[in-house]
Every structure is written in C-alpha cells, then in structure tokens.
Amino acid sequence: MYETLRPLLFRLDPETAHHLTLALLKWGGDAAPTREMLRGMFCVDDARLHVNAFGLEFKNPVGLAAGYDKNGIAVRGLAALGFGHIEVGTVTRLPQIGNEKPRVWRVPEARALVNRMGFPNEGVEKLKLPRVDARVGVNIGKGKDTPLENAAEDYVELLRAVHSRADYVAVNVSSPNTHNLRALQTRELIEPLLKQIADARDALSPRVPVLVKIAPDLSFDEIDGIVDAARDVNFDGIIATNTTVSREDIPEYAKHFGGGMSGEPLRARATQIIHHICETTRGEFPIIGVGGIGDANSALEKLRAGATLIQIFTGMIYRGPRLVKEINQALLGGA
Ligand SMILES: Cc1cc2nc3c(=O)[nH]c(=O)nc-3n(C[C@H](O)[C@H](O)[C@H](O)COP(=O)(O)O)c2cc1C
C-alpha cells in the first residue's frame, strides 16, 4: 500500500506530506474500525519479542523516534502500526513555531533527510498522551528563548508536567536546530543539568525513568563524560543518536541544506557510538539505538551493538510502516 502512496507523498514538499500522513494516522487511529484494520495489518504480537528496559516491559523493541508526532495527536494510530513504544515531542514549555520554511528536505539517493525544524510544537499544556497498548515516552527540550543558564528550569518544569502520564522522559540536549542547545552536552553544563533533573525526578511519585539523548557528532571522550554524568545521578539510560551536522555520504546538491541529517548516512556512526557505550558500561546502561535503521539488517546491527531498544524515523518515510513489522518478524527469525 505504501508503494502506491509514496510517489504521491514524495510529490508534496516533505513537511506537507508529513502533516498529511499524521492527519491520516490520527483519523485512522481515532476510529475503532480503522484502528483495528491497521492493527491487523501491522501488529506482530508475540511474547518472544517482549523486552524489559528501565523497569518497564515493552511488547517489542521497535519504537518511533522523536519528532514525528510532536504534539501526540496520532498516538493511537501510531500504536496500531505495531510500535512497542512511541516517543512524542520534542515538546517545550511554551508553544513555538520553529524555524522558517522550508525546513525539511529529502535526499532520496542517500535515503536521508535533512531538517532544521527547531521544535515547532504547541507547548506542553496541549500535549496529548492517550493510553495505548504501547509505551509512550515524552521527549522534552529547552525553549528557543530560554537562556542556557535557565535551561534546567525548563527541563524540570517539563518533567513535572508530564511525569505522571509518560512511561519515560527523554532529555533532548542534542538537536542541532535550537541555538546553543548542544552546548548543554559539555561536561561543565551536563553534570549540573542532569543532577537537577534527576533530583526533581526523585522527588516525584510515581518515579519516571529519564534518559538523555545525545548527538552523533561528539567524540568518544565527550560521550564518556555524558555517560558518567548520567550514571552518577541515576539516569535510566541513553538515546543514541540524534541527527548529525556532518554532510558526508550525501550528494553535493544536498550539502547546503541546513540542520541535522538523518537516515542511512548516519547509520554507521550511530552504531559505533552504541557499541562504544555498551563496551564502556559493560552493557549495564540501557541504550535506545537510533540512526539510519532502514531494514531488518540495520535494526539487528543496532541490537547487536548493544541497544536494548531501537527507534526509527527516516526509514519509515522511505519504507512506510511495514518496516516495523519487517523488523519484528526478522527478530522472530522468519519472514
Ligand atoms: C523531520 C525530523 C524531525 C525531528 N525532530 C526531532 C525532535 O523534535 N526531537 C528529537 O529528539 N529528535 C528529532 N529528530 C531526530 C530523530 O528522532 C532521530 O534521532 C534521527 O532522525 C535519527 O534517526 P533516523 O535515521 O531513523 O531518522 C527529528 C528527525 C527528523 C528527520
């Protein structure tokens, strides 16, 4: 079905196509008959796929990465596509419109996307978090106008606002599209930031797992610093990785697109980082592996490198929702 739909969607500019598919998923997910139809087409329910991570049971390891459903409007439809978890957001405290358009580009030859969205979202008050039979994480970010020195207040406020409804919270310090955000990954800033978030989490009931999402453009030394800081304050895991500012392995015409690149050109670097974190932590720190998963093999590559869970975004744009089913079936050892 997606083979028929994709050429039509790819005639539209990427953001319009995205809004359209999200609207279809909202519509399909809100009505029971279409939701059940989607479930029948895409869900693979098998106890052998269950994964335990940071105290939660996931029905399978395949999740949707942040940025696809920023306001949580289509969570029911997305759950019906068979994801084990859905990460909504990035959400900020206040609504914001994001960067000027165009701000998403397809690079089909490289199976990549480049985006500089800048967290357009309706703000945490409007975030929808319906209960579904998949885990729902909330990815939180600093507002565009929040100075770096006040960033912790944004994250703590957002954590408090969502903790009772989220299965986990992802702290996004790695988007390249919010000015200075990635500076929060430096050792001097990350330690106090994660500590303040962890302290706030520890004062909340019920306890919600918190994970930090990192950029792929960091050195191993920088990554080690973040992992140490996160483990010191009892963070529950790490999400590796966000989009890259590198423009390697994409055609010349796409090199000037501004923002972060995702998809196949990111795959090897993200896997390398997952492998590195898994080795240095002896597999004791849960990793959600994300970046360039476009088929069952690249999904298995991330899991073999040490990821406990995986996420997809760009792969779904190129391959459609059957990618979720394809990966889950491959994990069961069949077609
Ligand atoms: C259009 C677009 C928007 C994104 N928005 C966010 C976001 O709001 N927050 C975030 O943490 N990551 C965001 N990401 C990054 C993805 O969650 C993911 O980390 C990255 O795309 C790598 O995975 P992929 O190669 O499977 O796409 C976005 C990615 C794309 C392509």
Coordinates of N, CA, C and O in Angstrom, one line a residue, residues 68-135:
Y68 N 8.4 12.9 15.1 CA 7.4 12.6 14.1 C 6.0 13.1 14.6 O 5.2 13.6 13.8
D69 N 5.7 12.8 15.8 CA 4.4 13.3 16.4 C 4.7 14.2 17.6 O 4.7 13.8 18.7
K70 N 4.9 15.4 17.3 CA 5.5 16.4 18.3 C 4.4 16.7 19.4 O 4.8 16.9 20.5
N71 N 3.1 16.6 19.0 CA 2.1 17.0 20.0 C 1.3 15.8 20.5 O 0.3 16.0 21.2
G72 N 1.6 14.7 20.0 CA 0.9 13.5 20.5 C -0.5 13.3 19.9 O -1.3 12.6 20.4
I73 N -0.7 13.9 18.7 CA -2.1 13.9 18.1 C -2.4 12.5 17.5 O -3.6 12.2 17.4
A74 N -1.4 11.7 17.1 CA -1.7 10.5 16.4 C -1.2 9.2 17.1 O -1.0 8.2 16.5
V75 N -1.1 9.3 18.4 CA -0.5 8.2 19.2 C -1.3 6.9 19.0 O -0.7 5.8 18.8
R76 N -2.7 7.0 18.9 CA -3.5 5.8 18.8 C -3.2 5.1 17.4 O -3.0 3.9 17.4
G77 N -3.1 5.9 16.4 CA -2.8 5.4 15.1 C -1.4 4.8 15.0 O -1.2 3.7 14.4
L78 N -0.5 5.5 15.6 CA 0.9 5.0 15.6 C 1.0 3.7 16.4 O 1.7 2.8 15.9
A79 N 0.3 3.6 17.5 CA 0.3 2.3 18.2 C -0.2 1.2 17.4 O 0.3 0.1 17.5
A80 N -1.2 1.5 16.6 CA -1.8 0.5 15.7 C -0.9 0.0 14.6 O -1.1 -1.0 13.9
L81 N 0.2 0.7 14.4 CA 1.2 0.3 13.4 C 2.2 -0.7 14.0 O 3.1 -1.2 13.3
G82 N 2.0 -1.0 15.3 CA 2.8 -2.1 15.8 C 4.1 -1.7 16.6 O 4.9 -2.6 17.0
F83 N 4.2 -0.4 16.8 CA 5.4 0.0 17.6 C 5.3 -0.4 19.0 O 4.2 -0.4 19.6
G84 N 6.4 -0.8 19.6 CA 6.5 -1.1 21.0 C 6.5 0.1 21.9 O 6.1 0.1 23.0
H85 N 7.1 1.2 21.3 CA 7.0 2.5 22.0 C 7.0 3.6 21.0 O 7.4 3.4 19.9
I86 N 6.4 4.7 21.5 CA 6.3 5.9 20.7 C 6.9 7.0 21.5 O 6.4 7.2 22.6
E87 N 7.8 7.7 20.9 CA 8.4 8.9 21.7 C 7.8 10.2 21.0 O 8.1 10.5 19.9
V88 N 6.9 10.8 21.8 CA 6.3 12.1 21.3 C 7.3 13.2 21.6 O 8.2 13.1 22.4
G89 N 7.0 14.4 21.0 CA 7.8 15.6 21.2 C 8.8 15.7 20.1 O 8.7 15.0 19.1
T90 N 9.8 16.6 20.2 CA 10.1 17.3 21.3 C 9.1 18.4 21.7 O 8.6 19.2 20.8
V91 N 8.8 18.4 23.0 CA 7.8 19.4 23.5 C 8.6 20.4 24.3 O 9.5 20.1 25.0
T92 N 8.1 21.7 24.2 CA 8.8 22.7 25.0 C 7.7 23.3 26.0 O 6.5 23.0 25.9
R93 N 8.1 24.1 27.0 CA 7.1 24.6 27.9 C 6.1 25.5 27.2 O 4.9 25.3 27.5
L94 N 6.5 26.4 26.4 CA 5.6 27.2 25.7 C 5.5 26.8 24.2 O 6.4 26.2 23.7
P95 N 4.3 27.2 23.6 CA 4.2 26.8 22.2 C 5.3 27.6 21.4 O 5.7 28.7 21.8
Q96 N 5.8 27.0 20.3 CA 6.7 27.8 19.4 C 6.6 27.3 18.0 O 6.2 26.2 17.7
I97 N 6.9 28.2 17.1 CA 6.6 28.0 15.7 C 7.7 27.3 14.9 O 7.6 26.8 13.8
G98 N 8.9 27.3 15.5 CA 10.0 26.7 14.9 C 10.7 27.6 13.8 O 10.3 28.8 13.7
N99 N 11.6 27.1 13.1 CA 12.4 27.9 12.1 C 11.5 28.1 10.9 O 10.5 27.5 10.7
E100 N 12.0 29.1 10.1 CA 11.2 29.4 8.8 C 11.3 28.3 7.8 O 12.3 27.5 7.8
K101 N 10.3 28.1 7.0 CA 10.2 27.1 6.0 C 10.9 27.5 4.7 O 11.0 28.8 4.5
P102 N 11.4 26.7 3.9 CA 11.5 25.2 4.0 C 12.5 24.8 5.1 O 13.5 25.5 5.3
R103 N 12.1 23.7 5.8 CA 13.0 23.3 6.9 C 13.1 21.8 7.0 O 13.7 21.3 7.9
V104 N 12.6 21.1 5.9 CA 12.9 19.6 5.8 C 13.1 19.3 4.3 O 12.4 19.8 3.5
W105 N 14.1 18.5 4.1 CA 14.5 18.1 2.7 C 14.7 16.6 2.6 O 15.3 16.0 3.5
R106 N 14.2 16.0 1.5 CA 14.5 14.6 1.3 C 15.8 14.5 0.4 O 16.0 15.4 -0.5
V107 N 16.6 13.5 0.7 CA 17.7 13.2 -0.2 C 17.6 11.7 -0.5 O 18.3 10.9 0.1
P108 N 16.7 11.4 -1.5 CA 16.4 10.0 -1.8 C 17.6 9.2 -2.2 O 17.6 8.0 -1.8
E109 N 18.5 9.7 -2.9 CA 19.7 8.9 -3.4 C 20.4 8.3 -2.2 O 21.0 7.2 -2.2
A110 N 20.4 9.1 -1.0 CA 21.1 8.6 0.1 C 20.2 8.1 1.2 O 20.6 7.7 2.3
R111 N 18.9 7.9 0.9 CA 17.9 7.5 1.9 C 18.1 8.4 3.1 O 18.1 7.8 4.3
A112 N 18.1 9.7 2.9 CA 18.4 10.6 4.1 C 17.4 11.7 4.1 O 16.6 11.9 3.1
L113 N 17.3 12.4 5.2 CA 16.5 13.6 5.3 C 17.4 14.6 6.0 O 18.4 14.2 6.7
V114 N 17.2 15.9 5.7 CA 17.9 16.9 6.4 C 16.8 17.8 7.0 O 15.8 18.2 6.3
N115 N 16.8 18.2 8.3 CA 15.8 19.0 8.8 C 16.4 20.1 9.8 O 17.4 19.8 10.4
R116 N 15.8 21.2 9.8 CA 16.1 22.3 10.8 C 14.8 22.8 11.4 O 14.5 24.0 11.3
M117 N 14.0 21.9 11.9 CA 12.6 22.2 12.3 C 12.7 23.3 13.5 O 11.9 24.2 13.5
G118 N 13.5 23.0 14.5 CA 13.6 24.0 15.6 C 12.4 23.8 16.6 O 11.9 24.8 17.1
F119 N 12.0 22.6 16.8 CA 11.0 22.3 17.8 C 9.6 23.0 17.6 O 9.1 23.6 18.6
P120 N 9.1 23.0 16.4 CA 7.7 23.6 16.4 C 6.8 22.7 17.2 O 6.8 21.5 17.0
N121 N 6.0 23.2 18.1 CA 5.1 22.4 18.9 C 4.2 23.3 19.6 O 4.4 24.5 19.7
E122 N 3.1 22.7 20.1 CA 2.0 23.5 20.7 C 2.2 23.8 22.2 O 1.3 24.4 22.8
G123 N 3.3 23.3 22.7 CA 3.6 23.6 24.1 C 3.1 22.4 25.0 O 2.1 21.8 24.6
V124 N 3.6 22.3 26.2 CA 3.3 21.1 27.0 C 1.9 21.0 27.4 O 1.3 19.9 27.6
E125 N 1.3 22.2 27.6 CA -0.1 22.2 28.0 C -1.1 21.5 27.0 O -2.1 20.9 27.4
K126 N -0.7 21.5 25.8 CA -1.6 21.0 24.7 C -1.2 19.5 24.4 O -1.8 18.9 23.5
L127 N -0.1 19.0 25.0 CA 0.4 17.7 24.6 C -0.6 16.6 24.9 O -1.2 16.6 26.0
K128 N -0.9 15.8 24.0 CA -1.8 14.7 24.2 C -1.1 13.4 24.5 O -0.1 13.0 23.7
L129 N -1.5 12.7 25.5 CA -0.8 11.4 25.9 C -1.9 10.4 26.2 O -2.1 10.0 27.3
P130 N -2.6 9.9 25.1 CA -3.6 8.9 25.4 C -3.0 7.5 25.8 O -1.8 7.3 25.5
R131 N -3.7 6.7 26.6 CA -3.2 5.4 26.9 C -3.4 4.5 25.8 O -4.5 4.4 25.2
V132 N -2.4 3.8 25.4 CA -2.4 2.8 24.3 C -1.7 1.6 24.7 O -1.0 1.5 25.7
D133 N -1.7 0.5 23.8 CA -1.0 -0.7 24.2 C 0.4 -0.7 23.7 O 1.0 -1.7 23.3
A134 N 1.0 0.5 23.8 CA 2.5 0.7 23.6 C 3.0 1.6 24.6 O 2.2 2.4 25.2
R135 N 4.3 1.6 24.9 CA 4.8 2.6 25.8 C 4.9 3.9 25.1 O 5.2 4.0 23.9

